PDB file of C-alpha atoms in Angstrom:
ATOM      1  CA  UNK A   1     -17.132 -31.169  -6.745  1.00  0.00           C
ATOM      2  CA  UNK A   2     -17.011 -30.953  -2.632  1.00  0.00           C
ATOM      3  CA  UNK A   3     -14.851 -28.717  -1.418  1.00  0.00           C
ATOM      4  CA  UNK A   4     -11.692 -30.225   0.824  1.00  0.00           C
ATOM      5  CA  UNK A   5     -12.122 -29.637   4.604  1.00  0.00           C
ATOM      6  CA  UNK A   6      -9.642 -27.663   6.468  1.00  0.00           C
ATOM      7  CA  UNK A   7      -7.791 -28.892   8.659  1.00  0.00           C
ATOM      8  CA  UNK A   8      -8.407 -27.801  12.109  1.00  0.00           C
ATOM      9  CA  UNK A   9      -6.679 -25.551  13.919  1.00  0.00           C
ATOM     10  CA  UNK A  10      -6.933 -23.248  17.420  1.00  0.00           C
ATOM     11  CA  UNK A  11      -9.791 -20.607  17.313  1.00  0.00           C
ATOM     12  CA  UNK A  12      -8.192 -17.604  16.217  1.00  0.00           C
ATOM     13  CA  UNK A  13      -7.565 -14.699  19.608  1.00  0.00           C
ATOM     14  CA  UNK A  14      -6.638 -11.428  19.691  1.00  0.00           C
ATOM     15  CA  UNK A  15      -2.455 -11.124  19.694  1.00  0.00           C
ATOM     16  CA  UNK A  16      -2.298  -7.499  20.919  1.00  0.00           C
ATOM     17  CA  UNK A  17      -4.471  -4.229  20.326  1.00  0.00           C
ATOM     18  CA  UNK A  18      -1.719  -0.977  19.434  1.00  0.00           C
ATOM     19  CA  UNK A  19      -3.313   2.560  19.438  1.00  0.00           C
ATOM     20  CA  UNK A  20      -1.572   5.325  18.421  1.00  0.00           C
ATOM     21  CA  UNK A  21      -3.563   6.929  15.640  1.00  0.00           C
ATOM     22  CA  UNK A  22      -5.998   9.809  15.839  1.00  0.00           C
ATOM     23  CA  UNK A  23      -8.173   8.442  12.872  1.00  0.00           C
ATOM     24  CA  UNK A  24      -9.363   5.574  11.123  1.00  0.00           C
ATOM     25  CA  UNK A  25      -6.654   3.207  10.120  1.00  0.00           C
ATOM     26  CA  UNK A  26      -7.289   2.824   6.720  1.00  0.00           C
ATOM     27  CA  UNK A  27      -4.160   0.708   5.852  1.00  0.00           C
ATOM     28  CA  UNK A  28      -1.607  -1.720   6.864  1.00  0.00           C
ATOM     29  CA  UNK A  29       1.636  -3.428   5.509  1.00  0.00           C
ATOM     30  CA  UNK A  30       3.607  -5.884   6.875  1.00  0.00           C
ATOM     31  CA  UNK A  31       7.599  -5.448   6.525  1.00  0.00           C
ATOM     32  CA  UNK A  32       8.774  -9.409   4.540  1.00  0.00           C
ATOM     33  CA  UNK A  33      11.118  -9.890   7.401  1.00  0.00           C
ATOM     34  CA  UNK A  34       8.335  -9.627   9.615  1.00  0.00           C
ATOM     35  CA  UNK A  35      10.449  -7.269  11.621  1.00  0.00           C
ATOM     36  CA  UNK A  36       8.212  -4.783  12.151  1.00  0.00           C
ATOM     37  CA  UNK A  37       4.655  -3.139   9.966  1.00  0.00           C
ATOM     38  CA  UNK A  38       3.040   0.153   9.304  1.00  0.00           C
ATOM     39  CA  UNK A  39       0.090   1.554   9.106  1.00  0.00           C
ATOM     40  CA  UNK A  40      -1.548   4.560   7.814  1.00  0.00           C
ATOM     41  CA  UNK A  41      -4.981   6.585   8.493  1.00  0.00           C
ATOM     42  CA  UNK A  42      -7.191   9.392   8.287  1.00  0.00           C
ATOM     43  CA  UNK A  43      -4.646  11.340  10.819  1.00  0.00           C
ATOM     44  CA  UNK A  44      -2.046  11.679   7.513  1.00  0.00           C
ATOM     45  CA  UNK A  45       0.175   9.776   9.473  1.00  0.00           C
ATOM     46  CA  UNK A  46       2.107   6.555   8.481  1.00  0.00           C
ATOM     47  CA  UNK A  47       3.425   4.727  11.693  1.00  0.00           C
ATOM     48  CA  UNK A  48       6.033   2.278  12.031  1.00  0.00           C
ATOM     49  CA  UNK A  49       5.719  -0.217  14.621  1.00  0.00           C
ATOM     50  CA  UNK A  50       7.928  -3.290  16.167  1.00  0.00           C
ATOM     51  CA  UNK A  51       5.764  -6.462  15.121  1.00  0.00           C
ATOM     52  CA  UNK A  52       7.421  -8.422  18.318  1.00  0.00           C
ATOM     53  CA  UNK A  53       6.920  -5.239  21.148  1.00  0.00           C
ATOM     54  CA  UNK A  54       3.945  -3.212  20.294  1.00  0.00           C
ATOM     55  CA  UNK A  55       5.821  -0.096  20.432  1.00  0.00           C
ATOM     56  CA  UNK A  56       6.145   2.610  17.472  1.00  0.00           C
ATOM     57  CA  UNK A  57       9.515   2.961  16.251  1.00  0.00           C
ATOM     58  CA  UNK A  58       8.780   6.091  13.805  1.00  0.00           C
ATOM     59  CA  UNK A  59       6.252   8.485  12.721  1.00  0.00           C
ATOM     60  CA  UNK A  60       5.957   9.277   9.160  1.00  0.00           C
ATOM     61  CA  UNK A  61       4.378  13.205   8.382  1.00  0.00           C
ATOM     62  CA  UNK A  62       4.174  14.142   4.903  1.00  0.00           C
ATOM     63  CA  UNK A  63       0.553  13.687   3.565  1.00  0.00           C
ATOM     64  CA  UNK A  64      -1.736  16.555   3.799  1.00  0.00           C
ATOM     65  CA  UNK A  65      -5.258  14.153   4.056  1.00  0.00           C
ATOM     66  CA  UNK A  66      -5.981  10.148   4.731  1.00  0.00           C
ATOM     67  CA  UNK A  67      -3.251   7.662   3.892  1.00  0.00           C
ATOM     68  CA  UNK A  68      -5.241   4.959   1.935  1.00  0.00           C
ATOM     69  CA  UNK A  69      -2.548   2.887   0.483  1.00  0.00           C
ATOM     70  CA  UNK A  70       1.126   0.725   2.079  1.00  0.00           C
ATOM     71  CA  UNK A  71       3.475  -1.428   0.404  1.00  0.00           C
ATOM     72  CA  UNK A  72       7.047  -2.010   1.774  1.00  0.00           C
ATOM     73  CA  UNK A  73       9.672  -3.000  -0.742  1.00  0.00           C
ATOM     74  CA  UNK A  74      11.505  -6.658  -0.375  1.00  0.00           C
ATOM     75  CA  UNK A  75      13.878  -5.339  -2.753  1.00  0.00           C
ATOM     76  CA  UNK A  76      14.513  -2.024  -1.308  1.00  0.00           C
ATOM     77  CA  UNK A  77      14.353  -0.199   1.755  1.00  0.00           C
ATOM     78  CA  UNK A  78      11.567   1.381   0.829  1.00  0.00           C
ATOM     79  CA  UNK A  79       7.723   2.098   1.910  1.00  0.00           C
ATOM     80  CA  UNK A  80       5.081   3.620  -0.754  1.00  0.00           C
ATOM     81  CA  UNK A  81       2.038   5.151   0.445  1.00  0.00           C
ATOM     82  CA  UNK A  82      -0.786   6.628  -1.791  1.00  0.00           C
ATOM     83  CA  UNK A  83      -3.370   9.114  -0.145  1.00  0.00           C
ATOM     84  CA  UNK A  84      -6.892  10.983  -0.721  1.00  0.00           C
ATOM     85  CA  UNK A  85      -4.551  14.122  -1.614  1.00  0.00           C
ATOM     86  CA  UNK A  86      -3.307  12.380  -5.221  1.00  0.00           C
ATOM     87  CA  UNK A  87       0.194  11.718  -3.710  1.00  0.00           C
ATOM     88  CA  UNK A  88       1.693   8.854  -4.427  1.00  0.00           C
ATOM     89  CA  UNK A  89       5.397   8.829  -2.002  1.00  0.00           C
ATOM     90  CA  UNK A  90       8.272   6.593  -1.899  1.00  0.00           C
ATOM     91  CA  UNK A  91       9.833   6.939   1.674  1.00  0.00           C
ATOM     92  CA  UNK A  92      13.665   6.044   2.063  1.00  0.00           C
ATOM     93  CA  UNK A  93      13.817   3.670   5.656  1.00  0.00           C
ATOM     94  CA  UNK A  94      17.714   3.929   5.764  1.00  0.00           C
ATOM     95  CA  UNK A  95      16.548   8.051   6.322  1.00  0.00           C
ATOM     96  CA  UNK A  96      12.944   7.916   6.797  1.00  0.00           C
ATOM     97  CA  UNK A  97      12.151  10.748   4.340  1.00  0.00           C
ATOM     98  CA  UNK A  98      10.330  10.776   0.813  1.00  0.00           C
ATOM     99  CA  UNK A  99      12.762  10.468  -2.251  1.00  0.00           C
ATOM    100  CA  UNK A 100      10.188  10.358  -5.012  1.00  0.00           C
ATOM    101  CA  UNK A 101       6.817  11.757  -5.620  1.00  0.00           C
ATOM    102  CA  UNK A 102       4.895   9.723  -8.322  1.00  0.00           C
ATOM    103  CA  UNK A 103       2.516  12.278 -10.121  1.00  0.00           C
ATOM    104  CA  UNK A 104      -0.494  11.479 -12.541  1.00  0.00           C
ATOM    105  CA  UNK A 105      -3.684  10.321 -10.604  1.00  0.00           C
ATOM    106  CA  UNK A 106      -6.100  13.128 -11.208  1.00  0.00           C
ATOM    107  CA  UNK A 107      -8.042  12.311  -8.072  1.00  0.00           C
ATOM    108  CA  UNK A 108      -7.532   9.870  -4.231  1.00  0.00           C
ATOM    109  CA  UNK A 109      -5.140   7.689  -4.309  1.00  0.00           C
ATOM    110  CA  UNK A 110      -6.691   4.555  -2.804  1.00  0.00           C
ATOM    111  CA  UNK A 111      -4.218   1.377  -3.613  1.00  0.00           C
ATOM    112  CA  UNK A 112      -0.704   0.931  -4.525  1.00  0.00           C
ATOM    113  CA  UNK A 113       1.358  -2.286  -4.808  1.00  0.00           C
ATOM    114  CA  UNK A 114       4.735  -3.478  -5.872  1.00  0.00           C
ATOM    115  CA  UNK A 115       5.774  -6.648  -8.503  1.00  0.00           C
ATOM    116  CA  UNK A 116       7.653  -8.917  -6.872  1.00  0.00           C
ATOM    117  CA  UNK A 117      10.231  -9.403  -8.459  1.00  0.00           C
ATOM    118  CA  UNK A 118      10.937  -6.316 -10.841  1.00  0.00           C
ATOM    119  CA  UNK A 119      10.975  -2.193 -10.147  1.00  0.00           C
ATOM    120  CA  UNK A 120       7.417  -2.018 -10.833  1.00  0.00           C
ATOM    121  CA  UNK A 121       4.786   0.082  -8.792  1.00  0.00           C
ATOM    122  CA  UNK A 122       1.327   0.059  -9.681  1.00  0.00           C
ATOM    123  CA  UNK A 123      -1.610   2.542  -8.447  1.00  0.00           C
ATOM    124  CA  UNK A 124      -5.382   2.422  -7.806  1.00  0.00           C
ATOM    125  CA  UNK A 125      -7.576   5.287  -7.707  1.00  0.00           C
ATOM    126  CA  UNK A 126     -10.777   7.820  -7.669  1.00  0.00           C
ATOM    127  CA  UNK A 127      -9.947   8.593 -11.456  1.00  0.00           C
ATOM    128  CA  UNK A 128     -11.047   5.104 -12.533  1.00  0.00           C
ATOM    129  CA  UNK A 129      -7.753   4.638 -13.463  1.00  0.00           C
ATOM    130  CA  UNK A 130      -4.892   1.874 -12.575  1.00  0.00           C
ATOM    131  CA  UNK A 131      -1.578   3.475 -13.549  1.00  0.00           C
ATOM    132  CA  UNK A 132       1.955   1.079 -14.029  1.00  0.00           C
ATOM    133  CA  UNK A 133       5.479   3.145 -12.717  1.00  0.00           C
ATOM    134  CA  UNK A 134       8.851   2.859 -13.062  1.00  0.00           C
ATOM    135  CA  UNK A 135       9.976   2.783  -9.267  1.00  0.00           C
ATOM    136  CA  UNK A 136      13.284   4.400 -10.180  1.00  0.00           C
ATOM    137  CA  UNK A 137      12.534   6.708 -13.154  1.00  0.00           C
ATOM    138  CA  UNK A 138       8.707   7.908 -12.023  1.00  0.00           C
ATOM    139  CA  UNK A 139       7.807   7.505 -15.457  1.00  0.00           C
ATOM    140  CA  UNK A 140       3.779   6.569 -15.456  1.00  0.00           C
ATOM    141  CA  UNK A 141       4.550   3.865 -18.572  1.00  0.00           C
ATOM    142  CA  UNK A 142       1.000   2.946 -19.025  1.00  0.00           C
ATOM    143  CA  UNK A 143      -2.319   3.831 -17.150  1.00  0.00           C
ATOM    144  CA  UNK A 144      -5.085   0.946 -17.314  1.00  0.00           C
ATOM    145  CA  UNK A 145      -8.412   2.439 -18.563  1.00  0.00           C
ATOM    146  CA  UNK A 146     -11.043  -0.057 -18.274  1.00  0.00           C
ATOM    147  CA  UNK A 147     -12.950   0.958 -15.577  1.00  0.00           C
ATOM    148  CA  UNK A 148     -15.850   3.671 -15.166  1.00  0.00           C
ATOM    149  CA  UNK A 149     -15.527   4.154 -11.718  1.00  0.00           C
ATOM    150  CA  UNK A 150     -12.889   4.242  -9.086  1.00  0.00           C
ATOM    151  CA  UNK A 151     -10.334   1.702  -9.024  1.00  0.00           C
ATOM    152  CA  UNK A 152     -10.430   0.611  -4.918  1.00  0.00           C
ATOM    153  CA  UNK A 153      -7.826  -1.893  -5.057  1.00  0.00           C
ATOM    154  CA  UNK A 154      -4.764  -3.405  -7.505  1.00  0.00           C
ATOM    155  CA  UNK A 155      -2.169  -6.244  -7.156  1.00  0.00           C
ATOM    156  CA  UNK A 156       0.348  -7.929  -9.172  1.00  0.00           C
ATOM    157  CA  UNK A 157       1.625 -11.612 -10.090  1.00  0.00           C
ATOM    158  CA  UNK A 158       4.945 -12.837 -10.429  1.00  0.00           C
ATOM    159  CA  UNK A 159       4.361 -15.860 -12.570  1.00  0.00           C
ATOM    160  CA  UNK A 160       3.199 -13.774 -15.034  1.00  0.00           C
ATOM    161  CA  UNK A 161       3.444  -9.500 -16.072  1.00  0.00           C
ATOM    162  CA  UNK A 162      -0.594  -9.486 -14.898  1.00  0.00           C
ATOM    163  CA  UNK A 163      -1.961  -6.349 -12.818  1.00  0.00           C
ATOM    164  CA  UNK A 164      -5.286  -7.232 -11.023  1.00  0.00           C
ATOM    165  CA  UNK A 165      -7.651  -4.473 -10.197  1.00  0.00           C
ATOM    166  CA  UNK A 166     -11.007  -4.394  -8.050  1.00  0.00           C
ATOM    167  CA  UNK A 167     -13.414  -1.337  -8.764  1.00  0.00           C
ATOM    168  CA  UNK A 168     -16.656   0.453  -8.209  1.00  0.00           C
ATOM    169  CA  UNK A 169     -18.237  -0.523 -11.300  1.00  0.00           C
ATOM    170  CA  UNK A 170     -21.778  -2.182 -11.818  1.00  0.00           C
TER     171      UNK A 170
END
């Protein structure tokens, strides 16, 4: 089978370069609203930033090494980050300070995401492990165990209860 041609469209420029971090930027999520975005890097900072200005609305301390992981709530006002220190945070917008702490990777946290459509937060990491959360309890209900190396990435459908993971392994 060919494959269908796209249609053709403006070559792609540069919108606006924002700097602001003192390390890599190792992350970036984009508020649904497309009000504004973060990002997060190997400074331990998360930044907030106005998606129509440019300019940074908030800083975000609370890591102690490299923010690896964003996802902002459409359900909530919330933000989740995940780090190389094992922390896994959910940050409160309304107040911009962390209301739960998520414990159980033994190792860097390197990818979180949120279902769509229920309370779900699921993690990625070093351990070779993806684990499932309740958002509002913190229970871990189930950690995903079939990788043998670390876990880089994770996402999840809403058609169906499916959690997709990328990993190191051969």
């Amino acid at each position: 089978p060919t494959m269908p041609k796209p249609k053709w469209h403006a070559p792609w420029k540069v919108y606006r370069v924002i700097a602001g971090h003192l390390g890599w930027v190792r992350c970036v999520a984009v508020e649904p609203g497309n009000e504004w975005f973060a990002t997060g890097a190997a400074d331990r900072i998360i930044k907030i930033w106005d998606l129509a200005s440019g300019q940074l609305k908030v800083s975000l301390t609370g890591h102690v090494s490299t923010v690896r992981g964003l996802a902002v709530s459409g359900r909530h006002p919330y933000l989740f980050s995940c780090g190389e220190d094992r922390q896994v945070k959910c940050w409160d917008l309304e107040y911009n300070k962390v209301i739960r702490h998520y414990h159980g990777h033994l190792s860097a946290v390197y990818s979180l995401a949120l279902h769509p459509t229920i309370d779900i937060l699921l993690t990625a990491g070093r351990d070779s492990t993806a684990r499932v959360w309740d958002m509002r309890t913190k229970a871990n209900i189930h950690t995903l165990t079939g990788h043998t190396h670390t876990v880089s990435t994770v996402v999840a459908q809403a058609s169906e209860p499916q959690v997709i993971t990328g990993s190191h392994d051969s």
